[in-house]
Tab-separated table of C-alpha atoms in Angstrom:
chain	number	residue	atom	x	y	z
A	193	MET	CA	-0.001	0.000	-0.005
A	194	PRO	CA	1.213	3.565	-0.662
A	195	PRO	CA	2.430	5.422	2.448
A	196	PRO	CA	0.001	7.775	4.163
A	197	ARG	CA	1.336	10.864	2.448
A	198	PHE	CA	0.299	9.466	-0.901
A	199	GLU	CA	-3.179	8.746	0.437
A	200	ARG	CA	-3.480	12.357	1.547
A	201	ALA	CA	-2.221	13.504	-1.831
A	202	ALA	CA	-4.747	11.277	-3.526
A	203	LEU	CA	-7.573	12.871	-1.579
A	204	ARG	CA	-6.348	16.312	-2.574
A	205	TRP	CA	-6.329	15.246	-6.234
A	206	LEU	CA	-9.824	13.847	-6.040
A	207	LEU	CA	-11.093	17.084	-4.436
A	208	ARG	CA	-9.369	19.193	-7.098
A	209	ALA	CA	-10.811	17.052	-9.869
A	210	ALA	CA	-14.275	17.264	-8.360
A	211	LEU	CA	-14.141	21.061	-7.998
A	212	LEU	CA	-12.212	21.999	-11.104
A	213	GLY	CA	-12.376	19.000	-13.396
A	214	THR	CA	-16.163	18.990	-13.758
A	215	VAL	CA	-16.258	22.633	-14.840
A	216	GLY	CA	-13.157	22.246	-17.006
A	217	PHE	CA	-14.518	19.271	-18.915
A	218	ALA	CA	-17.915	20.893	-19.408
A	219	VAL	CA	-16.160	23.804	-21.104
A	220	TRP	CA	-13.820	21.362	-22.910
A	221	GLY	CA	-16.742	19.380	-24.356
A	222	THR	CA	-18.632	22.493	-25.421
A	223	PHE	CA	-15.493	23.904	-27.031
A	224	PHE	CA	-15.001	20.855	-29.256
A	225	GLU	CA	-18.686	20.447	-29.953
A	226	ARG	CA	-18.600	23.894	-31.551
A	227	GLY	CA	-15.606	22.815	-33.618
A	228	GLY	CA	-17.864	21.058	-36.124
A	229	GLY	CA	-16.109	17.727	-35.832
A	230	ARG	CA	-12.943	18.959	-37.501
A	231	TYR	CA	-10.770	16.957	-35.163
A	232	GLU	CA	-11.921	13.439	-35.836
A	233	ARG	CA	-9.354	10.678	-36.285
A	234	GLU	CA	-7.412	10.782	-39.567
A	235	GLU	CA	-7.827	7.798	-41.852
A	236	GLY	CA	-4.434	7.681	-43.617
A	237	ALA	CA	-2.669	4.357	-43.936
A	238	ALA	CA	-0.017	5.104	-41.335
A	239	GLU	CA	-2.536	6.597	-38.939
A	240	ALA	CA	-4.897	3.678	-39.494
A	241	LYS	CA	-2.295	1.256	-38.198
A	242	GLN	CA	-1.201	3.486	-35.339
A	243	ASP	CA	-4.776	4.257	-34.341
A	244	ASP	CA	-6.275	0.769	-34.739
A	245	GLU	CA	-9.489	0.471	-32.812
A	246	GLY	CA	-9.019	-0.412	-29.175
A	247	VAL	CA	-10.944	-2.378	-26.604
A	248	LEU	CA	-11.161	-2.576	-22.848
A	249	ARG	CA	-9.402	-4.728	-20.326
A	250	GLY	CA	-11.525	-7.781	-19.647
A	251	GLY	CA	-14.190	-7.143	-17.064
A	252	GLU	CA	-12.621	-3.918	-15.758
A	253	ASP	CA	-14.556	-0.694	-15.646
A	254	VAL	CA	-12.863	2.668	-16.072
A	255	ALA	CA	-13.609	4.856	-13.045
A	256	PRO	CA	-12.410	8.388	-13.841
A	257	PRO	CA	-12.572	11.129	-11.213
A	258	PHE	CA	-14.792	13.128	-13.551
A	259	ASP	CA	-17.699	12.346	-15.862
A	260	ALA	CA	-16.235	10.535	-18.858
A	261	THR	CA	-19.277	8.475	-19.774
A	262	GLY	CA	-19.874	10.059	-23.168
A	263	PRO	CA	-18.642	8.646	-26.473
A	264	VAL	CA	-14.926	8.563	-27.093
A	265	SER	CA	-13.457	9.973	-30.292
A	266	GLY	CA	-12.499	7.340	-32.814
A	267	GLY	CA	-15.062	4.794	-31.611
A	268	GLY	CA	-18.270	4.323	-29.758
A	269	ALA	CA	-18.860	4.448	-26.037
A	270	VAL	CA	-16.389	2.498	-23.937
A	271	GLU	CA	-17.354	-1.168	-23.788
A	272	SER	CA	-16.004	-4.108	-21.851
A	273	ALA	CA	-14.131	-6.802	-23.719
A	274	SER	CA	-11.600	-9.421	-22.809
A	275	GLY	CA	-7.932	-9.410	-23.730
A	276	VAL	CA	-6.978	-5.827	-24.425
A	277	GLY	CA	-3.466	-5.589	-25.730
A	278	ALA	CA	-1.175	-8.531	-25.325
A	279	VAL	CA	2.226	-9.202	-23.870
A	280	GLU	CA	4.520	-10.424	-26.605
A	281	ALA	CA	7.534	-10.950	-24.363
A	282	LEU	CA	7.901	-10.990	-20.614
A	283	SER	CA	11.119	-12.327	-19.206
A	284	GLY	CA	13.234	-11.878	-16.158
A	285	ALA	CA	10.232	-11.196	-13.952
A	286	GLY	CA	11.424	-10.687	-10.434
A	287	ALA	CA	15.059	-10.604	-11.498
A	288	VAL	CA	17.172	-8.759	-8.953
A	289	GLU	CA	20.027	-6.566	-10.116
A	290	SER	CA	23.032	-5.763	-7.986
A	291	GLY	CA	22.102	-3.128	-5.441
A	292	VAL	CA	18.409	-4.081	-5.308
A	293	GLU	CA	17.296	-5.346	-1.928
A	294	ALA	CA	15.679	-8.757	-1.520
A	295	GLY	CA	11.925	-8.519	-1.963
A	296	GLU	CA	12.169	-5.372	-4.104
A	297	ARG	CA	11.258	-5.404	-7.759
A	298	GLY	CA	14.260	-4.862	-10.007
A	299	ASN	CA	14.426	-2.684	-13.103
A	300	ALA	CA	12.035	-2.950	-16.027
A	301	LEU	CA	11.514	-2.013	-19.668
A	302	VAL	CA	8.030	-0.950	-20.737
A	303	VAL	CA	7.839	-1.182	-24.510
A	304	VAL	CA	5.048	-0.055	-26.830
A	305	SER	CA	4.725	-2.234	-29.909
A	306	GLN	CA	2.357	-3.331	-32.657
A	307	HIS	CA	1.724	-6.790	-34.007
A	308	GLY	CA	4.673	-7.964	-36.064
A	309	ASP	CA	7.233	-5.558	-34.549
A	310	ASP	CA	10.639	-7.179	-34.073
A	311	VAL	CA	11.594	-6.774	-30.430
A	312	THR	CA	14.225	-9.542	-30.358
A	313	TRP	CA	16.925	-6.877	-30.235
A	314	LEU	CA	15.961	-6.248	-26.607
A	315	GLU	CA	16.916	-9.757	-25.508
A	316	GLY	CA	20.620	-9.038	-25.288
A	317	VAL	CA	20.277	-5.549	-23.817
A	318	LEU	CA	20.215	-4.828	-20.085
A	319	PRO	CA	20.358	-8.435	-18.832
A	320	GLY	CA	18.342	-9.046	-15.673
A	321	TRP	CA	15.741	-6.400	-16.508
A	322	GLU	CA	12.071	-7.270	-16.900
A	323	ARG	CA	10.807	-6.827	-20.437
A	324	ASN	CA	7.155	-5.780	-20.529
A	325	VAL	CA	6.227	-5.550	-24.219
A	326	TYR	CA	2.716	-4.298	-24.844
A	327	VAL	CA	1.173	-5.162	-28.238
A	328	VAL	CA	-1.566	-2.626	-28.755
A	329	ASP	CA	-3.177	-3.229	-32.124
A	330	GLY	CA	-6.234	-5.385	-32.804
A	331	GLU	CA	-4.469	-8.278	-34.480
A	332	ALA	CA	-2.608	-9.094	-31.283
A	333	LEU	CA	-5.559	-9.229	-28.903
A	334	GLN	CA	-5.542	-12.363	-26.844
A	335	GLU	CA	-8.117	-13.442	-24.304
A	336	GLY	CA	-6.644	-13.205	-20.845
A	337	ALA	CA	-3.583	-11.247	-21.942
A	338	ARG	CA	-1.269	-10.574	-19.033
A	339	LEU	CA	-0.625	-6.985	-20.065
A	340	GLY	CA	-3.432	-4.839	-21.328
A	341	ILE	CA	-4.670	-1.337	-21.909
A	342	PRO	CA	-8.184	0.095	-21.700
A	343	ARG	CA	-7.942	1.269	-25.284
A	344	ASN	CA	-5.423	1.850	-28.046
A	345	LYS	CA	-5.549	5.634	-27.856
A	346	GLY	CA	-3.046	8.439	-27.372
A	347	ARG	CA	-0.045	6.709	-28.878
A	348	GLU	CA	2.417	5.460	-26.230
A	349	GLY	CA	0.622	7.422	-23.497
A	350	MET	CA	-2.017	4.785	-22.833
A	351	VAL	CA	0.576	2.031	-22.336
A	352	TYR	CA	2.776	4.114	-20.052
A	353	LEU	CA	-0.118	5.200	-17.857
A	354	SER	CA	-1.627	1.707	-17.731
A	355	PHE	CA	1.671	0.175	-16.623
A	356	ILE	CA	2.018	2.744	-13.826
A	357	ILE	CA	-1.587	2.279	-12.672
A	358	ASP	CA	-1.452	-1.521	-12.738
A	359	ASN	CA	1.916	-1.644	-10.949
A	360	TYR	CA	1.660	1.350	-8.641
A	361	ASP	CA	1.856	-0.728	-5.433
A	362	ARG	CA	4.973	-2.565	-6.635
A	363	LEU	CA	6.777	-0.409	-9.156
A	364	PRO	CA	10.190	-1.386	-10.526
A	365	ASN	CA	13.270	0.256	-9.095
A	366	VAL	CA	13.827	2.036	-12.425
A	367	THR	CA	11.449	1.906	-15.387
A	368	LEU	CA	12.542	2.611	-18.945
A	369	PHE	CA	9.633	3.673	-21.187
A	370	LEU	CA	10.397	2.875	-24.822
A	371	HIS	CA	9.155	2.365	-28.360
A	372	SER	CA	9.656	-1.027	-29.946
A	373	ALA	CA	11.886	-0.447	-32.960
A	374	ARG	CA	15.645	-0.692	-32.621
A	375	TYR	CA	16.274	1.838	-35.387
A	376	GLN	CA	14.076	4.941	-35.107
A	377	TRP	CA	14.665	8.407	-36.514
A	378	HIS	CA	14.400	10.029	-33.084
A	379	ASN	CA	16.899	7.775	-31.291
A	380	ASP	CA	19.747	10.003	-30.101
A	381	ASP	CA	22.508	8.043	-31.808
A	382	PRO	CA	24.433	8.653	-35.041
A	383	ASP	CA	22.918	5.439	-36.480
A	384	TYR	CA	19.532	6.026	-34.768
A	385	ASP	CA	20.251	2.769	-32.936
A	386	GLY	CA	18.526	1.974	-29.646
A	387	ILE	CA	21.132	-0.482	-28.385
A	388	PRO	CA	23.906	2.038	-27.515
A	389	ILE	CA	21.325	4.260	-25.825
A	390	LEU	CA	20.191	1.504	-23.482
A	391	ALA	CA	23.612	-0.059	-23.007
A	392	ASN	CA	25.273	3.236	-22.045
A	393	LEU	CA	22.507	4.697	-19.900
A	394	ARG	CA	24.010	5.625	-16.525
A	395	LEU	CA	21.704	4.415	-13.760
A	396	ALA	CA	23.560	6.527	-11.217
A	397	HIS	CA	22.374	9.597	-13.102
A	398	VAL	CA	18.798	8.310	-13.256
A	399	HIS	CA	18.789	7.657	-9.506
A	400	ALA	CA	20.374	11.043	-8.741
A	401	HIS	CA	17.695	12.949	-10.672
A	402	GLY	CA	14.758	10.535	-10.614
A	403	TYR	CA	14.101	11.086	-14.315
A	404	ALA	CA	16.176	11.064	-17.493
A	405	ASN	CA	15.078	11.792	-21.042
A	406	LEU	CA	16.807	9.535	-23.552
A	407	ARG	CA	17.468	12.474	-25.871
A	408	CYS	CA	20.096	15.139	-25.314
A	409	ALA	CA	20.007	16.843	-28.743
A	410	TRP	CA	17.786	19.911	-28.816
A	411	THR	CA	16.606	19.148	-32.344
A	412	LEU	CA	12.814	18.937	-31.902
A	413	GLY	CA	11.465	19.743	-28.449
A	414	CYS	CA	13.981	22.195	-27.033
A	415	PRO	CA	14.178	24.884	-25.923
A	416	ALA	CA	10.589	26.072	-26.502
A	417	GLU	CA	8.523	23.539	-28.452
A	418	ILE	CA	5.139	24.636	-27.086
A	419	GLN	CA	4.201	28.245	-26.300
A	420	PRO	CA	0.478	28.321	-25.453
A	421	GLY	CA	0.215	32.093	-25.741
A	422	ARG	CA	2.353	32.466	-28.862
A	423	GLN	CA	1.446	35.447	-31.066
A	424	PRO	CA	1.081	35.076	-33.947
A	425	PRO	CA	0.105	31.422	-33.546
A	426	LEU	CA	2.419	28.677	-34.669
A	427	SER	CA	2.028	27.818	-38.357
A	428	GLY	CA	3.723	25.984	-41.224
A	429	THR	CA	5.367	23.229	-39.168
A	430	GLY	CA	5.224	19.755	-40.737
A	431	ALA	CA	2.665	18.073	-42.952
A	432	ALA	CA	-0.787	19.653	-42.967
A	433	ASN	CA	-3.963	17.804	-41.992
A	434	ASP	CA	-7.282	18.083	-43.825
A	435	ASP	CA	-8.087	21.394	-42.114
A	436	GLY	CA	-4.714	22.888	-43.124
A	437	THR	CA	-3.191	22.726	-39.627
A	438	THR	CA	-0.325	20.504	-38.471
A	439	ASP	CA	-0.225	18.290	-35.392
A	440	ALA	CA	2.256	20.691	-33.782
A	441	GLU	CA	-0.107	23.628	-34.371
A	442	ARG	CA	-3.071	21.734	-32.978
A	443	THR	CA	-1.126	20.663	-29.904
A	444	GLU	CA	-0.069	24.213	-29.099
A	445	ARG	CA	-3.567	25.512	-29.744
A	446	TYR	CA	-5.175	23.115	-27.262
A	447	TYR	CA	-2.348	22.669	-24.773
A	448	THR	CA	-3.760	25.211	-22.311
A	449	GLU	CA	-7.140	23.454	-22.097
A	450	ALA	CA	-5.463	20.058	-21.889
A	451	PHE	CA	-3.025	21.178	-19.204
A	452	ARG	CA	-5.808	22.587	-17.048
A	453	ALA	CA	-7.742	19.339	-17.390
A	454	LEU	CA	-4.712	17.202	-16.586
A	455	PHE	CA	-3.331	19.332	-13.741
A	456	PRO	CA	-6.260	21.045	-11.959
A	457	GLY	CA	-5.147	24.099	-10.017
A	458	GLU	CA	-1.645	24.251	-11.528
A	459	ALA	CA	-0.556	27.291	-13.512
A	460	VAL	CA	-0.241	26.746	-17.253
A	461	PRO	CA	3.412	27.357	-18.228
A	462	ASP	CA	4.198	30.050	-20.770
A	463	VAL	CA	6.778	27.819	-22.455
A	464	VAL	CA	7.211	24.039	-22.547
A	465	GLY	CA	10.372	22.412	-23.787
A	466	VAL	CA	11.800	18.904	-23.551
A	467	GLY	CA	13.605	16.653	-26.017
A	468	CYS	CA	11.142	14.628	-28.082
A	469	CYS	CA	9.877	11.835	-28.388
A	470	ALA	CA	8.540	10.225	-25.200
A	471	GLN	CA	11.339	7.783	-24.324
A	472	PHE	CA	12.667	8.188	-20.811
A	473	ALA	CA	13.631	6.576	-17.511
A	474	ALA	CA	12.000	7.209	-14.132
A	475	THR	CA	12.651	5.845	-10.688
A	476	ARG	CA	10.063	4.313	-8.386
A	477	HIS	CA	10.377	7.261	-6.009
A	478	THR	CA	9.738	9.765	-8.785
A	479	ILE	CA	6.662	7.943	-10.066
A	480	LEU	CA	5.302	7.669	-6.515
A	481	SER	CA	5.709	11.425	-6.018
A	482	ARG	CA	2.268	11.719	-7.575
A	483	PRO	CA	-0.623	9.690	-6.151
A	484	LEU	CA	-2.284	6.819	-7.957
A	485	ALA	CA	-5.385	8.995	-8.346
A	486	ALA	CA	-3.374	11.397	-10.526
A	487	TYR	CA	-2.420	8.686	-13.030
A	488	ILE	CA	-5.990	7.387	-13.117
A	489	HIS	CA	-7.051	10.978	-13.798
A	490	TYR	CA	-4.573	11.345	-16.678
A	491	ARG	CA	-5.729	8.101	-18.267
A	492	ALA	CA	-9.395	9.014	-17.898
A	493	TRP	CA	-8.663	12.305	-19.662
A	494	LEU	CA	-6.941	10.399	-22.479
A	495	LEU	CA	-9.918	8.061	-22.831
A	496	ALA	CA	-12.426	10.927	-22.872
A	497	THR	CA	-10.697	13.634	-24.914
A	498	PRO	CA	-12.024	14.213	-28.449
A	499	LEU	CA	-8.518	15.175	-29.582
A	500	PRO	CA	-7.067	12.797	-32.219
A	501	ASP	CA	-4.272	10.476	-31.174
A	502	ALA	CA	-1.567	12.559	-32.802
A	503	VAL	CA	-2.525	15.504	-30.606
A	504	SER	CA	-3.521	13.823	-27.317
A	505	GLY	CA	-0.361	11.725	-27.469
A	506	ARG	CA	1.707	14.811	-28.201
A	507	VAL	CA	0.150	16.655	-25.253
A	508	LEU	CA	1.367	13.857	-22.999
A	509	GLU	CA	4.722	13.731	-24.777
A	510	TYR	CA	5.279	17.292	-23.591
A	511	SER	CA	3.874	16.638	-20.133
A	512	TRP	CA	5.757	13.559	-18.869
A	513	HIS	CA	8.654	15.590	-17.553
A	514	VAL	CA	6.223	17.827	-15.701
A	515	ILE	CA	4.464	14.789	-14.242
A	516	PHE	CA	7.849	13.572	-13.015
A	517	GLY	CA	8.781	16.750	-11.248
A	518	GLN	CA	10.868	18.642	-13.790
A	519	GLU	CA	10.480	22.290	-14.756
A	520	ALA	CA	8.289	23.006	-17.758
A	521	VAL	CA	11.453	23.690	-19.780
A	522	HIS	CA	13.747	20.724	-19.223
A	523	CYS	CA	16.566	21.189	-21.714
A	524	PRO	CA	19.995	20.599	-20.156
A	525	PRO	CA	22.960	21.623	-22.281
A	526	ALA	CA	23.722	18.816	-24.723
A	527	ARG	CA	27.401	18.529	-23.675
A	528	ALA	CA	26.536	17.949	-20.026
A	529	CYS	CA	23.562	15.757	-20.898
A	530	TYR	CA	25.571	13.346	-23.047
A	531	CYS	CA	28.260	13.087	-20.365
A	532	ASP	CA	25.905	12.688	-17.399
A	533	THR	CA	23.293	10.445	-19.057
A	534	PHE	CA	25.429	8.202	-21.280
A	535	GLY	CA	29.041	8.789	-20.288
A	536	TYR	CA	29.907	10.467	-23.613
A	537	CYS	CA	32.177	13.109	-22.173
A	538	GLY	CA	34.525	15.622	-23.796
A	539	LEU	CA	32.386	16.046	-26.921
A	540	GLU	CA	32.841	18.984	-29.257
A	541	CYS	CA	29.615	20.980	-29.060
A	542	PRO	CA	29.346	24.051	-31.307
A	543	SER	CA	26.074	25.092	-29.672
A	544	VAL	CA	24.255	24.500	-26.403
A	545	GLY	CA	21.917	21.980	-27.999
A	546	GLU	CA	24.173	20.109	-30.437
A	547	CYS	CA	27.351	18.015	-30.248
A	548	VAL	CA	29.430	16.876	-33.225
A	549	GLY	CA	28.874	13.289	-34.322
A	550	ARG	CA	25.873	12.578	-32.107
A	551	TYR	CA	22.548	13.386	-33.790
A	552	VAL	CA	21.503	14.732	-37.170
A	553	LEU	CA	17.832	15.062	-38.075
A	554	PRO	CA	17.236	12.579	-40.948
A	555	PRO	CA	15.540	13.730	-44.152
A	556	TYR	CA	12.610	11.327	-43.630
A	557	ALA	CA	10.878	9.848	-40.586
A	558	THR	CA	11.035	6.350	-42.089
A	559	LEU	CA	14.530	4.972	-42.295
A	560	PRO	CA	15.449	3.242	-45.612
A	561	GLU	CA	15.166	-0.519	-45.940
A	562	GLY	CA	18.489	-2.068	-44.987
A	563	TRP	CA	19.427	0.719	-42.577
A	564	PRO	CA	22.011	1.200	-41.061
A	565	ASP	CA	24.052	-0.530	-43.795
A	566	VAL	CA	22.102	1.070	-46.620
A	567	ALA	CA	21.857	4.868	-46.966
A	568	TRP	CA	19.040	7.078	-48.255
A	569	GLY	CA	20.098	6.779	-51.894
A	570	GLY	CA	20.507	3.018	-51.732
A	571	GLU	CA	24.290	3.169	-51.494
A	572	ARG	CA	26.229	1.267	-48.814
A	573	ARG	CA	27.174	3.147	-45.673
A	574	GLU	CA	29.477	2.530	-42.740
A	575	ARG	CA	27.987	2.460	-39.281
A	576	ILE	CA	29.070	5.411	-37.181
A	577	GLY	CA	28.107	4.123	-33.756
A	578	ARG	CA	28.976	0.951	-31.906
A	579	GLY	CA	25.635	-0.805	-31.823
A	580	GLY	CA	26.791	-4.044	-33.397
A	581	GLY	CA	24.964	-6.241	-35.879
């Protein structure tokens, strides 16, 4: 059971939600109702796979601290069904790493994946860590799945919140929240390789600060990705949706309303900055610094919001560091970040947010087939990092 101080904090959260959340969500619902349905889920091929229809954990009812009984965007009213999400790989459960006391839960990976994703690369990384791999799309649903989510909504946010809620009374010592692919454009590595990032992560740094983003480069996210009061409004960033706006523009436009709904009574920051893209480590103590009721509240918001996945997930992407006790702008200098977080010290860094040989924004979000041995034009390339085969 959580210690008494968390129980008191939980009561405070429930009172805040009751007083402020009801009013906030009434305004929120009216606001989007007047929007003429412009913010329904996109139907593109990539979005269709990412936003595959979700279902509920078998026999479990969602009990949000506010009224979330209306229909949820992208599907009908929430219904009960068995086997939501599946665990594709779970090994090392209960494994104890050096320095972890007997009876404590060791360290764990929480991985968001879709059916068919290759997660075998994780097997040789961080030996002794639990691997909790959530499979969130419809093809992978299995009755009685050990790991599940209420619904496939909000990108990685639903998995992260569900893991915390389901494990709150016995959280791992350190939890690494990750995406499933080894090679991803946003991995902070010269080959965009996830293995060096995990293998070189300094747990002493994570324990010292309670939270560590897995990106040090300021490209995308830092130092001021979201400015709720920006004038003139943000425009012309990324691919446009049907209404002519981009996901970044939508997120900034609705961040104030979302922040007030997520964090009742807290002041909306003028500027929000953190390295993208929702991969990070957090200690048990840091996660427990907010009560269980808070995480239930965040997930209920995610289930109820009419915002499309690309926006609701992005709101959470730029809120995790706030949830875990960091300032709204959490952008340490890249030189110090690489040294402290991964042990890459003495780098040449021409600017506060960039170091030579570490990260370059690729020309496309999808890496070419055969990467990292095949380059964008189809020619052979030499690996820059040390990730191995």
